[in-house]
DNA sequence: AGGAGTTTGTGAACGTGGGAACAAACCGAG
DNA sequence: CTCGGTTTGTTCCCACGTTCACAAACTCCT
């Protein structure tokens, strides 16, 4: 245990663990839907597609929420993980770029049900303004600052073509957004303190192609 | 260097490197579009958003394609990476599930331009059959086996609701598909020898929410 | 031809993550 | 209350990935 910083609850959860917590949460929700009240690390691990040692270690970073000899209470653990991730509160999100992908994102029900709320859809193309997608009005990109300020938005989603992505990111950062989810197929640069995660469909396919090619060589 | 297997070219590229090669390739394409012929590891690294030592180590797994004191020839390196990943050939791909996301995927131009070719769109809902999306006919899911056999498809994309994903994966695996890209928000199980990569929009947002929450605590 | 300047390729140190294995803790039966 | 069975929480060790730092190799200028 190293020198702890100013904060009282100085938990330092490894990044790899953080990335798996949402998977555990989803698996717990499925168990709860089936009215299962208690589960062992083995049960949950197989539902989440990991091995049980890793699951127990991951959960141990949150605290000791299990009971030896018994397992975990599904509802209790579910709440604890949700609280740790921060999805007990509701997060307002803006989506920029209402092309095919933006449409799909706006309509994605998984956002709403997991603590995220699309408060605005923005697009630079004025021919799209006034249109409603998933019940939300498409507005000019220049409304970004006002919306972010009014609604206290911290998370922005970029679904524009690659050429526009960096400009959009700059504008987002300038008006106070500190987390960006980037679907545009390009690397975007942001200052320290801003988190970016990227999702790139063609990169995933290329990784598969690499392994596929290797299989074919045998 | 451990005991090398049967294959002649027994290159063993680390997984983390494989995941970055497509990023380098994209950066090189951008440089080539700007008619830049040569670049240093520093140039390419900053275009790809990594540090130069990591980039050089990654490239060193492919071979020595640079020139000390000079840098890398853009076109030559581009070809070498493309060959290593396997995107000099064209990969046929089937997409199952033509909802909002399936539409977006079918229309995504980044596939075609990077060596992937959507040969079929499949959906279980017969009301969608006969429809054309991005110039490709939507066909019954039961046509899967015939299409895979005819076209030699090795890569399948799942864009269905979570409830259907495992069944789709099973059918894909049964008819010979060995690489799966899963967009459904659920864990799918496949036998050894089949690669699965998953893309989950809400998980990415939850990871951002976690970090956002931590920032807010300071 | 030689030296100064530049850039690659790589060895070595360091940090993070994964998995086996086991002690600690709990339950229930008798 | 004790004992056997079960499951968690944690420790230890190994593998993988990242970064630093530097020798090797190349170009260009004089």
Short mmCIF file of N, CA and C (backbone and C1' of nucleotides) in Angstrom, two decimals, chain A residues 14-16 20 51 53-54 56-57 67-68 70, chain C residues 16-27:
data_model
loop_
_atom_site.label_atom_id
_atom_site.label_comp_id
_atom_site.label_asym_id
_atom_site.label_seq_id
_atom_site.Cartn_x
_atom_site.Cartn_y
_atom_site.Cartn_z
N UNK A 14 -7.59 -1.30 -11.06
CA UNK A 14 -6.84 -1.47 -12.31
C UNK A 14 -7.74 -1.26 -13.53
N UNK A 15 -7.17 -0.71 -14.56
CA UNK A 15 -7.93 -0.42 -15.78
C UNK A 15 -8.57 -1.68 -16.36
N UNK A 16 -7.86 -2.78 -16.33
CA UNK A 16 -8.39 -4.03 -16.88
C UNK A 16 -9.63 -4.47 -16.12
N UNK A 20 -13.95 -4.71 -17.15
CA UNK A 20 -14.78 -5.91 -16.99
C UNK A 20 -15.99 -5.69 -16.09
N UNK A 51 -12.54 -16.48 -16.01
CA UNK A 51 -12.38 -17.54 -15.03
C UNK A 51 -12.61 -16.98 -13.62
N UNK A 53 -11.13 -17.14 -10.72
CA UNK A 53 -10.08 -16.48 -9.94
C UNK A 53 -10.00 -15.00 -10.31
N UNK A 54 -10.07 -14.75 -11.61
CA UNK A 54 -9.99 -13.37 -12.07
C UNK A 54 -11.19 -12.58 -11.58
N UNK A 56 -12.99 -13.09 -8.87
CA UNK A 56 -12.89 -12.82 -7.43
C UNK A 56 -11.88 -11.72 -7.16
N UNK A 57 -10.78 -11.77 -7.89
CA UNK A 57 -9.79 -10.70 -7.70
C UNK A 57 -10.34 -9.34 -8.11
N UNK A 67 -19.82 -13.70 0.71
CA UNK A 67 -19.81 -14.45 1.97
C UNK A 67 -19.17 -15.81 1.71
N UNK A 68 -18.09 -16.07 2.44
CA UNK A 68 -17.37 -17.33 2.22
C UNK A 68 -18.27 -18.52 2.53
N UNK A 70 -20.73 -19.29 0.84
CA UNK A 70 -22.07 -19.03 0.32
C UNK A 70 -22.02 -18.48 -1.10
P DT C 16 1.87 0.01 -12.57
"O5'" DT C 16 0.91 -0.94 -13.42
"C5'" DT C 16 0.95 -0.86 -14.85
"C4'" DT C 16 0.33 -2.11 -15.43
"C3'" DT C 16 -0.89 -2.63 -14.66
"O3'" DT C 16 -1.95 -2.81 -15.57
"C1'" DT C 16 0.65 -4.38 -15.06
P DG C 17 -3.39 -3.33 -15.05
"O5'" DG C 17 -3.36 -4.86 -15.47
"C5'" DG C 17 -3.00 -5.20 -16.79
"C4'" DG C 17 -3.05 -6.70 -16.97
"C3'" DG C 17 -4.26 -7.37 -16.30
"O3'" DG C 17 -4.77 -8.34 -17.20
"C1'" DG C 17 -2.25 -8.33 -15.49
P DG C 18 -5.94 -9.33 -16.81
"O5'" DG C 18 -5.20 -10.73 -16.60
"C5'" DG C 18 -4.46 -11.30 -17.68
"C4'" DG C 18 -4.07 -12.71 -17.33
"C3'" DG C 18 -5.21 -13.56 -16.76
"O3'" DG C 18 -5.08 -14.88 -17.27
"C1'" DG C 18 -3.49 -13.38 -15.15
P DG C 19 -6.23 -15.95 -16.99
"O5'" DG C 19 -5.53 -16.94 -15.95
"C5'" DG C 19 -4.26 -17.49 -16.27
"C4'" DG C 19 -3.78 -18.36 -15.13
"C3'" DG C 19 -4.88 -19.20 -14.48
"O3'" DG C 19 -4.36 -20.49 -14.19
"C1'" DG C 19 -3.85 -17.84 -12.86
P DA C 20 -5.32 -21.66 -13.71
"O5'" DA C 20 -4.41 -22.31 -12.55
"C5'" DA C 20 -3.00 -22.37 -12.73
"C4'" DA C 20 -2.31 -22.52 -11.38
"C3'" DA C 20 -2.97 -23.53 -10.44
"O3'" DA C 20 -1.96 -24.25 -9.76
"C1'" DA C 20 -2.91 -21.39 -9.42
P DA C 21 -2.28 -25.54 -8.90
"O5'" DA C 21 -2.09 -25.02 -7.40
"C5'" DA C 21 -1.08 -24.06 -7.11
"C4'" DA C 21 -1.33 -23.51 -5.72
"C3'" DA C 21 -2.08 -24.48 -4.78
"O3'" DA C 21 -1.49 -24.41 -3.50
"C1'" DA C 21 -3.21 -22.43 -4.88
P DC C 22 -1.63 -25.60 -2.44
"O5'" DC C 22 -1.88 -24.80 -1.09
"C5'" DC C 22 -1.25 -23.53 -0.91
"C4'" DC C 22 -2.11 -22.63 -0.04
"C3'" DC C 22 -2.93 -23.37 1.02
"O3'" DC C 22 -2.89 -22.65 2.24
"C1'" DC C 22 -4.31 -21.94 -0.20
P DA C 23 -2.74 -23.48 3.65
"O5'" DA C 23 -2.99 -22.33 4.74
"C5'" DA C 23 -2.37 -21.07 4.56
"C4'" DA C 23 -3.36 -19.94 4.84
"C3'" DA C 23 -4.15 -20.11 6.14
"O3'" DA C 23 -4.30 -18.85 6.76
"C1'" DA C 23 -5.64 -19.96 4.32
P DA C 24 -4.97 -18.72 8.22
"O5'" DA C 24 -6.35 -17.97 7.93
"C5'" DA C 24 -6.34 -16.78 7.15
"C4'" DA C 24 -7.77 -16.35 6.89
"C3'" DA C 24 -8.70 -16.42 8.11
"O3'" DA C 24 -9.53 -15.26 8.11
"C1'" DA C 24 -9.59 -17.75 6.36
P DA C 25 -10.52 -15.00 9.35
"O5'" DA C 25 -11.92 -15.43 8.76
"C5'" DA C 25 -12.38 -14.80 7.58
"C4'" DA C 25 -13.67 -15.45 7.13
"C3'" DA C 25 -14.70 -15.66 8.24
"O3'" DA C 25 -15.97 -15.26 7.75
"C1'" DA C 25 -14.35 -17.67 7.08
P DC C 26 -17.12 -14.74 8.80
"O5'" DC C 26 -18.38 -15.67 8.45
"C5'" DC C 26 -18.87 -15.64 7.11
"C4'" DC C 26 -19.36 -17.00 6.71
"C3'" DC C 26 -20.44 -17.59 7.62
"O3'" DC C 26 -21.71 -17.41 7.01
"C1'" DC C 26 -18.90 -19.23 6.81
P DC C 27 -23.07 -17.79 7.85
"O5'" DC C 27 -23.35 -19.28 7.37
"C5'" DC C 27 -23.42 -19.56 5.99
"C4'" DC C 27 -23.75 -21.02 5.79
"C3'" DC C 27 -24.87 -21.54 6.68
"O3'" DC C 27 -25.79 -22.29 5.89
"C1'" DC C 27 -22.90 -22.87 6.96
#
